[in-house]
Structure formats: C-alpha cells, structure tokens
Short mmCIF file of N, CA and C in Angstrom, two decimals:
data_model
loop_
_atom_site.label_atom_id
_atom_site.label_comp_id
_atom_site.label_asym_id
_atom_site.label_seq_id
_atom_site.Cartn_x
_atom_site.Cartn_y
_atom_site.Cartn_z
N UNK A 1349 66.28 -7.63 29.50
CA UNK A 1349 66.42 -6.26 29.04
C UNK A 1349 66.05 -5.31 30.17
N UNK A 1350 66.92 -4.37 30.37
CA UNK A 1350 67.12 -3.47 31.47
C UNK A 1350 65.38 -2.51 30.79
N UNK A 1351 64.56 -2.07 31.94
CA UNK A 1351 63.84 -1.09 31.50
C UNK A 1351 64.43 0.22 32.14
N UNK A 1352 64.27 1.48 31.54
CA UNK A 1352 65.05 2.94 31.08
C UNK A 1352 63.69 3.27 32.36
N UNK A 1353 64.72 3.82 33.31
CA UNK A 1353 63.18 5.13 34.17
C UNK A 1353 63.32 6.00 33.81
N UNK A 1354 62.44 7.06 33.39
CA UNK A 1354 62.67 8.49 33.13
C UNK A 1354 62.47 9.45 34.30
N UNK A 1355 63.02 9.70 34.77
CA UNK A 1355 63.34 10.92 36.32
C UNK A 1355 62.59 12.22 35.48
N UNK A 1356 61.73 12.55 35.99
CA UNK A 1356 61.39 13.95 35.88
C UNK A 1356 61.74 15.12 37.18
N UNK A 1357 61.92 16.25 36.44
CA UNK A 1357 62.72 17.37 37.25
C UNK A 1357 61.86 18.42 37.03
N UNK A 1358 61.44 19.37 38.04
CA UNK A 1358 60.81 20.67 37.58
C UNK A 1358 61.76 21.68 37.11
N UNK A 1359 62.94 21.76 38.08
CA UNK A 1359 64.24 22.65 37.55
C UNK A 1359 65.12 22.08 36.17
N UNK A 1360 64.49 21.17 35.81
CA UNK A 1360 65.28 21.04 34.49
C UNK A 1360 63.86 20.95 33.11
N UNK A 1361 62.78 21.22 33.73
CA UNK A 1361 61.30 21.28 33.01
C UNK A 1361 61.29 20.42 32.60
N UNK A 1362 61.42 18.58 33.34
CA UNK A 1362 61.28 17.60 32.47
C UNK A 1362 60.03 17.40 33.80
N UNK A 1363 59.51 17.67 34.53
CA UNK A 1363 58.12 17.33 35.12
C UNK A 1363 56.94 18.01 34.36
N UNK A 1364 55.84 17.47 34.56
CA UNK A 1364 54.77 17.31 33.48
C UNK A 1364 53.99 18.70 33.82
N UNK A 1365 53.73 19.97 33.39
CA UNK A 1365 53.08 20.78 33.42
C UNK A 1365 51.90 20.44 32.44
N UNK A 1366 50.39 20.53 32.63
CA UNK A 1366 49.25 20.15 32.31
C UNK A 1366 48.25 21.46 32.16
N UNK A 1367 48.36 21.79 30.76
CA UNK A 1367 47.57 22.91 30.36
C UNK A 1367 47.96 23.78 31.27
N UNK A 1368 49.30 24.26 30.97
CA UNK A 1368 50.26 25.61 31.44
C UNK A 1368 50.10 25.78 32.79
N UNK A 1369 49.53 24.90 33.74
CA UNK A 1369 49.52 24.18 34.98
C UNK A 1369 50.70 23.66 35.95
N UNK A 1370 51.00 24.42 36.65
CA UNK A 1370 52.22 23.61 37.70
C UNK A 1370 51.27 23.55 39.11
N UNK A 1371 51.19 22.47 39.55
CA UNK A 1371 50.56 22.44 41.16
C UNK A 1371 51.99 22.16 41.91
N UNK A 1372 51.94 22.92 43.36
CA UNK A 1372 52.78 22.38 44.09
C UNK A 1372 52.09 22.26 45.64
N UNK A 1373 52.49 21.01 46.53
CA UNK A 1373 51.71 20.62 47.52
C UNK A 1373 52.92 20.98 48.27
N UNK A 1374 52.71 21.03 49.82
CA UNK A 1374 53.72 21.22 50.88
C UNK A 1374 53.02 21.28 52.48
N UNK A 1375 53.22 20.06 52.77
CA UNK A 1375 52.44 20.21 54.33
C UNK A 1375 53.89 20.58 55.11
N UNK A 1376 52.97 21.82 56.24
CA UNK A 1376 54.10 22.38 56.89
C UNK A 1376 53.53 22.47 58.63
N UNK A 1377 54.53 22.22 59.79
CA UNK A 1377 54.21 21.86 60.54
C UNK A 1377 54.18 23.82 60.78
N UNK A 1378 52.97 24.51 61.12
CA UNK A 1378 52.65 25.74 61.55
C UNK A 1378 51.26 26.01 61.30
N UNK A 1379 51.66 27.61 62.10
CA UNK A 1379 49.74 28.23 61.78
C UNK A 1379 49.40 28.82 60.59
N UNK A 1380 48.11 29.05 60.15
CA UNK A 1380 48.07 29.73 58.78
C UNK A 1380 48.48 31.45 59.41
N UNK A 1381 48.39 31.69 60.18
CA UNK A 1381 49.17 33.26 60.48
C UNK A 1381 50.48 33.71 60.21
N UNK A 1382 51.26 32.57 60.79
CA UNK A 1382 52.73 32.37 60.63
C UNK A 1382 53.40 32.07 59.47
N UNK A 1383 52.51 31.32 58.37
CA UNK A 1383 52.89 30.94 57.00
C UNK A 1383 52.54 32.04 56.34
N UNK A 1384 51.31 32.60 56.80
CA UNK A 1384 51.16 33.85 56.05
C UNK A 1384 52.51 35.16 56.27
N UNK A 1385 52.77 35.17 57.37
CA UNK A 1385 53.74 36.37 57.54
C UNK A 1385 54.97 35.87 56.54
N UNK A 1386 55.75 34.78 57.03
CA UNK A 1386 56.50 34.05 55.92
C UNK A 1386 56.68 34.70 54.62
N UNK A 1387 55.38 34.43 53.87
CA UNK A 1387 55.02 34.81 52.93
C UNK A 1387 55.26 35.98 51.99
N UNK A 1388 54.23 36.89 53.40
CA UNK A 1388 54.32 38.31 53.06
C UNK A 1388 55.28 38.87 53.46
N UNK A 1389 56.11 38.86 54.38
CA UNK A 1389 56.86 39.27 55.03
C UNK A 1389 58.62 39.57 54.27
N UNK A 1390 58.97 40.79 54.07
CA UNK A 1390 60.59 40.67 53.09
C UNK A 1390 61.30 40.39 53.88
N UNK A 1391 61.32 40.47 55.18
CA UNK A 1391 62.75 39.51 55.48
C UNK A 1391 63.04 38.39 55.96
N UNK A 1392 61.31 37.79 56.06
CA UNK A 1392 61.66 36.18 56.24
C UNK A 1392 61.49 35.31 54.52
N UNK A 1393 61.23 36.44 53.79
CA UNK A 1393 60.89 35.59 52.15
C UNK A 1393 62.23 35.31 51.74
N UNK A 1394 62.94 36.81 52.15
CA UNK A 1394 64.86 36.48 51.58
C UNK A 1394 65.30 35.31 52.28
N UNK A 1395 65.05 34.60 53.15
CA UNK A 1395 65.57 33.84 53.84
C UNK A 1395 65.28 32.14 53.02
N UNK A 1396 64.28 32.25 52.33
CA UNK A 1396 63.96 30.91 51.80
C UNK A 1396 63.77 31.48 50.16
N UNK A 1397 64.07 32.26 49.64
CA UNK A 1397 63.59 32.25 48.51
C UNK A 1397 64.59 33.59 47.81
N UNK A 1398 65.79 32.64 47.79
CA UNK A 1398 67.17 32.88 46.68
C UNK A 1398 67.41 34.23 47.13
N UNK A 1399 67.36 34.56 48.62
CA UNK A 1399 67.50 36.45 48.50
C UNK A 1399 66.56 37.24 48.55
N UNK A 1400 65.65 36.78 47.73
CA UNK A 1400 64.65 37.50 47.23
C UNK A 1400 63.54 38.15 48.13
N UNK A 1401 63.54 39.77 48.12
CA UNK A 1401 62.24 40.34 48.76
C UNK A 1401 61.28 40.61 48.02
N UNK A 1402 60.18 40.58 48.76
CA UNK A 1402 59.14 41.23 47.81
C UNK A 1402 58.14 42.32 48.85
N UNK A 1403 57.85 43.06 48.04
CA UNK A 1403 57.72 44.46 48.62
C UNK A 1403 56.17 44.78 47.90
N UNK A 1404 55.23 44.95 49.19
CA UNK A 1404 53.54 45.02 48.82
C UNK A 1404 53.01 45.62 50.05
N UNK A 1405 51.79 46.04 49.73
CA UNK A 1405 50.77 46.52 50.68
C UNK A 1405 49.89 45.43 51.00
N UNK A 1406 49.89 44.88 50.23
CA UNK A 1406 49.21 43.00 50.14
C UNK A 1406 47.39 43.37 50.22
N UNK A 1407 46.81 44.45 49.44
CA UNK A 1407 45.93 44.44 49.78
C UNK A 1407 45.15 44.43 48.31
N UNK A 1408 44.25 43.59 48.06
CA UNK A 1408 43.86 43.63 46.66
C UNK A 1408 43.86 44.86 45.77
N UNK A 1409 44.35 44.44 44.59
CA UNK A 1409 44.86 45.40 43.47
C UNK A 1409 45.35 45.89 43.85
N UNK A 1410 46.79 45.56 44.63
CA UNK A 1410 47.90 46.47 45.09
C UNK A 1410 49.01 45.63 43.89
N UNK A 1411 49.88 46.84 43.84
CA UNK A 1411 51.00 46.05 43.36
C UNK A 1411 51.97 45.12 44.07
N UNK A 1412 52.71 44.20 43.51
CA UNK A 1412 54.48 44.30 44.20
C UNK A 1412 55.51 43.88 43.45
N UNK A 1413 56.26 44.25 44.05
CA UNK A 1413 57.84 44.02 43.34
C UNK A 1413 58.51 43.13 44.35
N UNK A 1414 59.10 42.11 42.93
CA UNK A 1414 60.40 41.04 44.11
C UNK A 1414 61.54 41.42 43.01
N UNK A 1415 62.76 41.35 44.17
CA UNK A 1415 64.58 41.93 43.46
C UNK A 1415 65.12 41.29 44.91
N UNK A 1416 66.42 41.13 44.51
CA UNK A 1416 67.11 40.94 45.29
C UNK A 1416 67.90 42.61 45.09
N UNK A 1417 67.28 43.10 46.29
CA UNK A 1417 68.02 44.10 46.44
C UNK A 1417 69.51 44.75 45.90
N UNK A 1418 69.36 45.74 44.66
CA UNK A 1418 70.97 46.36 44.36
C UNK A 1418 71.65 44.91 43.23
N UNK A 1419 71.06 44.06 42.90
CA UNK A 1419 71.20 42.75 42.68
C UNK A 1419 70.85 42.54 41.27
N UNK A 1420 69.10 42.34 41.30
CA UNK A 1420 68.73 41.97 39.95
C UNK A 1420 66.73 42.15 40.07
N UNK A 1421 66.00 42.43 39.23
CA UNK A 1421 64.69 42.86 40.02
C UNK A 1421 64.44 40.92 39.10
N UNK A 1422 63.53 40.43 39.94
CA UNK A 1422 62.85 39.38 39.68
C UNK A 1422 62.16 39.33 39.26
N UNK A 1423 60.86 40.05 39.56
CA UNK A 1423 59.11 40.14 39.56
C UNK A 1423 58.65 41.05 39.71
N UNK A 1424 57.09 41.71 39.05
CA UNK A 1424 56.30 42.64 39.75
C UNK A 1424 55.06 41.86 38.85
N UNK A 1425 53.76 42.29 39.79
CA UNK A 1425 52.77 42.29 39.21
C UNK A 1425 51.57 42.34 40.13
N UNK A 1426 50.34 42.12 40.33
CA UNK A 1426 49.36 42.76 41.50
C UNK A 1426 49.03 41.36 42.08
N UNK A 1427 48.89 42.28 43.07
CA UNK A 1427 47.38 41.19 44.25
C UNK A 1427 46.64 40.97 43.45
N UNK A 1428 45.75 40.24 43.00
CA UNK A 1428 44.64 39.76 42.25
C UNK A 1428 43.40 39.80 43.45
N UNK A 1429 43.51 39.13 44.69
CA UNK A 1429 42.89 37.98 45.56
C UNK A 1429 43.97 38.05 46.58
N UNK A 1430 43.36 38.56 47.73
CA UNK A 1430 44.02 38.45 48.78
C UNK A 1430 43.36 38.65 50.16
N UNK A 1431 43.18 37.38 50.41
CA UNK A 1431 42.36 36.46 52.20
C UNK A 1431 43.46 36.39 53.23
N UNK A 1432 43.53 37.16 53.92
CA UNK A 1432 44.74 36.67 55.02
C UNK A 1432 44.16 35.68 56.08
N UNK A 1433 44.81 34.72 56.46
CA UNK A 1433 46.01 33.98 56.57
C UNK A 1433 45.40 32.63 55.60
N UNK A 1434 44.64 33.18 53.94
CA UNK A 1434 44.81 31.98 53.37
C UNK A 1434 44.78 31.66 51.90
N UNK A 1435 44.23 32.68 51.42
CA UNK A 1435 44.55 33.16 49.79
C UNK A 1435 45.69 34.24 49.63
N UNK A 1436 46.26 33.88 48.50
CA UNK A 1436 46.77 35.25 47.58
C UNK A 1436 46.94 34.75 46.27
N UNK A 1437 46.47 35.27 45.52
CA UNK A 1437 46.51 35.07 44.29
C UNK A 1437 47.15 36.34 43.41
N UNK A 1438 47.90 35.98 42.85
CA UNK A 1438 48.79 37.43 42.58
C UNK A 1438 49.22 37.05 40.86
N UNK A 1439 49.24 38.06 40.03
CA UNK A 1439 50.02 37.98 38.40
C UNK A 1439 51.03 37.99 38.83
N UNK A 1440 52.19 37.90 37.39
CA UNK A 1440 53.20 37.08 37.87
C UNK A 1440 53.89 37.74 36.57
N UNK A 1441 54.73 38.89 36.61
CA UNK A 1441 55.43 38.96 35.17
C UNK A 1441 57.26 38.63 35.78
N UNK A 1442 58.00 37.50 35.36
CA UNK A 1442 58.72 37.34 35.28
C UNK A 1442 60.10 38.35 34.74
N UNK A 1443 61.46 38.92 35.31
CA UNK A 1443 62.08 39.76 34.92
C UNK A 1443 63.62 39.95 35.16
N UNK A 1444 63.96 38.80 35.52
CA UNK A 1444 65.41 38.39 35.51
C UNK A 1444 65.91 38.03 34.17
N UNK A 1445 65.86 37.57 33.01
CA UNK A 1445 66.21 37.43 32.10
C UNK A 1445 65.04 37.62 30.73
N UNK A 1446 65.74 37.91 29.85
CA UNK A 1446 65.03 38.46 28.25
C UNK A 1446 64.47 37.15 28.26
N UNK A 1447 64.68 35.63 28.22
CA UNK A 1447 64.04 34.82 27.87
C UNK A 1447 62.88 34.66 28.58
N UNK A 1448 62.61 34.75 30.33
CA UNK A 1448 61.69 34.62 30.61
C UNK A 1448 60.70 36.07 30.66
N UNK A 1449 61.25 37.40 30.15
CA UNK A 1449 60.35 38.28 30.44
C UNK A 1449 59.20 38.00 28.68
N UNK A 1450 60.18 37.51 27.96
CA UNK A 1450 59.23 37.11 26.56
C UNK A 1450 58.20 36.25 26.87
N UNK A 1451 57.87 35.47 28.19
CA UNK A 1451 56.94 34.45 28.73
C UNK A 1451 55.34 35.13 28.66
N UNK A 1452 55.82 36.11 29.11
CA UNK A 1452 54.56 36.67 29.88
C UNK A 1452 53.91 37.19 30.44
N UNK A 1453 52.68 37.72 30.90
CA UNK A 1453 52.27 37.24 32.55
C UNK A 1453 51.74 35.95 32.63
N UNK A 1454 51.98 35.50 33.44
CA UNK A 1454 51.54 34.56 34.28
C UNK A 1454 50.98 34.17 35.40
N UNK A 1455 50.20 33.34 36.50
CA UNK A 1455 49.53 33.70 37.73
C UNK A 1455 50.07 32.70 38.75
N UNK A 1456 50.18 33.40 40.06
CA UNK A 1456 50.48 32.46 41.14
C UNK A 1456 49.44 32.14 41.91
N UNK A 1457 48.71 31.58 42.65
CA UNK A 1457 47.86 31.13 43.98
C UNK A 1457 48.82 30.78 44.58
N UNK A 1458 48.97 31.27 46.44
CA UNK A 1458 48.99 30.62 47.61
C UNK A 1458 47.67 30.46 48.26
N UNK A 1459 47.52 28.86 48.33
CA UNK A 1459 46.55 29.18 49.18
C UNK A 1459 47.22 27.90 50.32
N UNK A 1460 46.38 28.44 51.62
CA UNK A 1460 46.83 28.09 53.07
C UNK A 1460 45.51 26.99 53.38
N UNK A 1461 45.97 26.10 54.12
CA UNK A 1461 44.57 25.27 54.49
C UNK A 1461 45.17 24.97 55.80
N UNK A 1462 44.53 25.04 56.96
CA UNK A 1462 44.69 24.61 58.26
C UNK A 1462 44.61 22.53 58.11
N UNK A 1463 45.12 22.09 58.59
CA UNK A 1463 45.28 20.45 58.37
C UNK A 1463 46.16 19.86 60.13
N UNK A 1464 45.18 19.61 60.88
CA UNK A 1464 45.67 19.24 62.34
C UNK A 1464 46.36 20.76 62.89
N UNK A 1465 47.14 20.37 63.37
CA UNK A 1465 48.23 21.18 63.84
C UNK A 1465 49.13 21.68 63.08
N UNK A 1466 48.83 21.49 61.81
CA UNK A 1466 49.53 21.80 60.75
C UNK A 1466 48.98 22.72 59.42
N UNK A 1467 49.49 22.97 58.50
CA UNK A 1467 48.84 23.78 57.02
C UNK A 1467 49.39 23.08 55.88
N UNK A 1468 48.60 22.75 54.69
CA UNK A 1468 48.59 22.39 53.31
C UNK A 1468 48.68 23.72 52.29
N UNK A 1469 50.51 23.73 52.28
CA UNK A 1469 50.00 24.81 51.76
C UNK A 1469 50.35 24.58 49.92
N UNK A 1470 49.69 25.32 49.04
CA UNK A 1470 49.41 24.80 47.61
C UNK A 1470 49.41 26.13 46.96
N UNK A 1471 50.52 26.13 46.13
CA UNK A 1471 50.98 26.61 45.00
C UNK A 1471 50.52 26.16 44.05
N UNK A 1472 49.93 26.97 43.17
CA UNK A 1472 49.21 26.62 41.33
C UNK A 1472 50.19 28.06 40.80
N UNK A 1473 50.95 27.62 40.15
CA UNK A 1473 51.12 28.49 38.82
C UNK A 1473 50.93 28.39 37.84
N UNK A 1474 49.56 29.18 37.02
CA UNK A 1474 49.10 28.73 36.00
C UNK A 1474 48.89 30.18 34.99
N UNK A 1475 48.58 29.68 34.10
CA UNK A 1475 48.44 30.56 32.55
C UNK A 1475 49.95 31.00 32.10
N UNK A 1476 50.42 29.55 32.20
CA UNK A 1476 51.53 29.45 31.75
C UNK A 1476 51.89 28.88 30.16
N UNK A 1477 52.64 29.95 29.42
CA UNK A 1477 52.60 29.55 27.63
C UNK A 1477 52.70 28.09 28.13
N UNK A 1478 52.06 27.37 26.08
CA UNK A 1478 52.71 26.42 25.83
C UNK A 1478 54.49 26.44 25.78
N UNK A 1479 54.87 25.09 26.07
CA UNK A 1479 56.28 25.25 26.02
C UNK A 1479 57.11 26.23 26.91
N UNK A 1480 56.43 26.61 28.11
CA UNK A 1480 56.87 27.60 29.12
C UNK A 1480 58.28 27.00 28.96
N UNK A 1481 59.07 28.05 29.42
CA UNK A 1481 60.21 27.88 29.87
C UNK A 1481 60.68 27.32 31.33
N UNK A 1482 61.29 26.60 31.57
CA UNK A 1482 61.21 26.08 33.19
C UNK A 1482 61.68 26.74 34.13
N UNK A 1483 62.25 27.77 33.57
CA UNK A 1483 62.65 28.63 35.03
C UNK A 1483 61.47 29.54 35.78
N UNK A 1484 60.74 29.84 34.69
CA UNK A 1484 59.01 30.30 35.03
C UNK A 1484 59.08 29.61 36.50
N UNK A 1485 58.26 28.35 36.54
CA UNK A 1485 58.08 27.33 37.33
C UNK A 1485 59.39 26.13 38.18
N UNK A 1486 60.42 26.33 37.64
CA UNK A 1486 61.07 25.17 37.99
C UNK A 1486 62.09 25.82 39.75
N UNK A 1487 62.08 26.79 40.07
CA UNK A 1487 62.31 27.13 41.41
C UNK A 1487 61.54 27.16 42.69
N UNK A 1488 60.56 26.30 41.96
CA UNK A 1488 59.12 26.47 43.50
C UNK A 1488 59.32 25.35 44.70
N UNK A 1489 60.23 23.62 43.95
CA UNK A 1489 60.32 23.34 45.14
C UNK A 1489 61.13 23.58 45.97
N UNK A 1490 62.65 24.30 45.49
CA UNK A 1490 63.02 24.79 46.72
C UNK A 1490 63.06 25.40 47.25
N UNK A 1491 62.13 26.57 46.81
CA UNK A 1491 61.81 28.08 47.35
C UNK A 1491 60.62 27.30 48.42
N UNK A 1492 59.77 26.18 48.68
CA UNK A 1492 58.60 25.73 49.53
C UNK A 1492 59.59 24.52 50.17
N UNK A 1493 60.23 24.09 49.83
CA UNK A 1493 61.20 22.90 50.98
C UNK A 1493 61.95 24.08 51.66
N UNK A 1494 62.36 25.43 51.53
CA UNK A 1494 63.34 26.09 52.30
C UNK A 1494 62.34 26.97 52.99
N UNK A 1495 60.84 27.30 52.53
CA UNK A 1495 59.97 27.66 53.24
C UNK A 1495 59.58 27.46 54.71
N UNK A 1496 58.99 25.75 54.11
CA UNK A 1496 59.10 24.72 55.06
C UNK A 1496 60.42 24.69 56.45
N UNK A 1497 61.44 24.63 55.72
CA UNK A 1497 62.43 24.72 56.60
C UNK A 1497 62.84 25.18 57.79
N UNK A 1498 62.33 27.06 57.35
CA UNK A 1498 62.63 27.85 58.31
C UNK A 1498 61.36 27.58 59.18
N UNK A 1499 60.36 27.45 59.00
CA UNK A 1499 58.88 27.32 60.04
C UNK A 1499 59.25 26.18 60.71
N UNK A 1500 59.82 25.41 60.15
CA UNK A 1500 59.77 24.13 61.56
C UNK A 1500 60.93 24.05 62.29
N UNK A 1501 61.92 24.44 61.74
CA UNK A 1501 63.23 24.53 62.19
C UNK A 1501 64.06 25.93 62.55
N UNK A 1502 63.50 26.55 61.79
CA UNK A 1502 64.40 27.71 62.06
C UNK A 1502 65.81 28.61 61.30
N UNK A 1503 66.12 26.79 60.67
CA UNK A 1503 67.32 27.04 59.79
C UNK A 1503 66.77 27.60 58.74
N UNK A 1504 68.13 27.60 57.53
CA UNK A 1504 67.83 27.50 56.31
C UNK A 1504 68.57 26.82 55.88
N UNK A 1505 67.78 26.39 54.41
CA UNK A 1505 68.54 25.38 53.04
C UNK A 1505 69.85 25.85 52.66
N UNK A 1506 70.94 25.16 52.47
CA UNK A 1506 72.17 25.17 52.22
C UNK A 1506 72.64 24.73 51.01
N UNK A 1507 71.12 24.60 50.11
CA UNK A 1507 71.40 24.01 48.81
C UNK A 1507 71.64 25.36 47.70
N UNK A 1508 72.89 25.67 46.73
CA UNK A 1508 73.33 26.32 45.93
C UNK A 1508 72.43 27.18 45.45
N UNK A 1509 71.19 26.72 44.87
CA UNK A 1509 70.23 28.06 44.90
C UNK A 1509 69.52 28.64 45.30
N UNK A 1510 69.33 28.00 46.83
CA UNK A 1510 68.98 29.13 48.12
C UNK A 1510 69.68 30.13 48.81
N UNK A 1511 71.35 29.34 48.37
CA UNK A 1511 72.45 30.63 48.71
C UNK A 1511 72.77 31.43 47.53
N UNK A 1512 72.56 31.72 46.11
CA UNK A 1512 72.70 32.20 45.14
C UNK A 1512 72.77 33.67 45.51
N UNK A 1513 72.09 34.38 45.75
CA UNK A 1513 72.29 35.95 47.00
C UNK A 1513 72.27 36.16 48.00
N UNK A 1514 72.41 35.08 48.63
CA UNK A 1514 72.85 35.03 50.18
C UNK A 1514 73.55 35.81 50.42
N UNK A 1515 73.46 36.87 51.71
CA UNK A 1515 74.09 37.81 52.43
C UNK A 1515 75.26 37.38 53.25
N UNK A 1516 76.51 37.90 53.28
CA UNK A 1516 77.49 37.47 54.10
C UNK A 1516 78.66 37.36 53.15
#
C-alpha cells in the first residue's frame, strides 16, 4: 500500500501556522546595512516584492503605506519597533481585497542577525485570526527568495507573482 505525502504550501495555506504564527527563516549572503536599505528602501522593495513600495519615515510610531503605485494600495499601518540595521516591527492592516481587509490588524517583525559574512534574516507574522486567510501570510516566501535574490545576485525572480506589477 502506497503511503499519501501531504505537501504543505504557504501560498495555498496548507503550511502549519501555530497560534496565528507564521515564522519565516532566510540566510542571505550580505550586511545587516544593505538588507536593511532593501527593506526600507521603495525602489529596491518594488523590485522583490510584487511592485510593491512602501513609503515611511521608518522612525518609531511613524506610519507607512505599501501600493503599487496608481495600481492597488496593499498596506498601511505603523512602526511599532524600529533598530536599524536590525529590528522593525511594524502592524500590519492588510488592503487589497474585502476578504483580507475583514482579517484585521495583524503584526510583522524583521529582524536582521549578522551570521559570518552573512545575515539570518526572520520574519514572524503574528496575531494572526484563527483560520487566517492565506494570502495574509502566504506571499512571504517569495517576496524573501526574491529578496534574497537581488542582494546576492543582482537579478530578479521571474516567477509570475514577482512580475504581477512589474514595470515595462
């Protein structure tokens, strides 16, 4: 008798979120300065993350807003916690669609860890409903594999929903 694997997916919310808990890990070959600009920065964020800018003073209890410009607004919500080049902890109200703006708020952590010549960098999105919806959470690994991408390489991801508002 054949045994059945079950594949879990974050973009299809079949990976295990744990008390409204998503962790995401990502070792990236750079400095915590450079991951930080990344980060903060709107025109290297559009570059790995579907289009998308986000627009802040980045200084605790500041606001910000992410949209893809003329497009569709994504996000707003504040700095919570913000250490440069290694915390940000920011709310999180979701705003691309009626289903996920009924979610919530919700909270993000970046935090940065220096690791060799390299950074660990770790995403928690948490105070997330029961039964979150997966689009909440289910775009983080390729918004942090296309992260990744551009810091070590330069390129970008060519996968369908990193070009979704791609310019050109």
């Amino acid at each position: 008798m054949m045994e059945t694997i079950k594949t879990v997916s974050w973009a299809e919310g079949t990976a295990p979120v744990a008390d409204g808990t998503a962790v995401f890990e990502v070792f990236i070959k750079t400095t915590p300065e450079r991951l930080w600009e990344a980060i903060t920065d709107p025109a290297q964020r559009s570059k790995y993350s579907f289009g998308v800018q986000t627009q802040s003073d980045w200084t605790a209890g500041s606001e910000y807003t992410s949209s893809v410009p003329r497009v569709v607004d994504i996000a707003s919500g504040r700095n919570l916690e913000v250490d440069p080049p290694r915390l940000l902890v920011q709310s999180f109200d979701a705003l691309w669609s009626e289903e996920v703006k009924a979610q919530g708020t919700t909270r993000v952590t970046w935090a940065i860890e220096p690791v060799g010549s390299s950074c660990r960098l770790t995403v928690i999105h948490d105070q997330l409903p029961p039964s979150a919806n997966a689009e909440l959470y289910g775009g983080w690994p390729m918004i942090l594999s296309g992260l990744k991408t551009l810091l070590e390489t330069g390129e970008l991801l060519d996968t369908p929903g990193s070009l979704r508002y791609a310019e050109g």
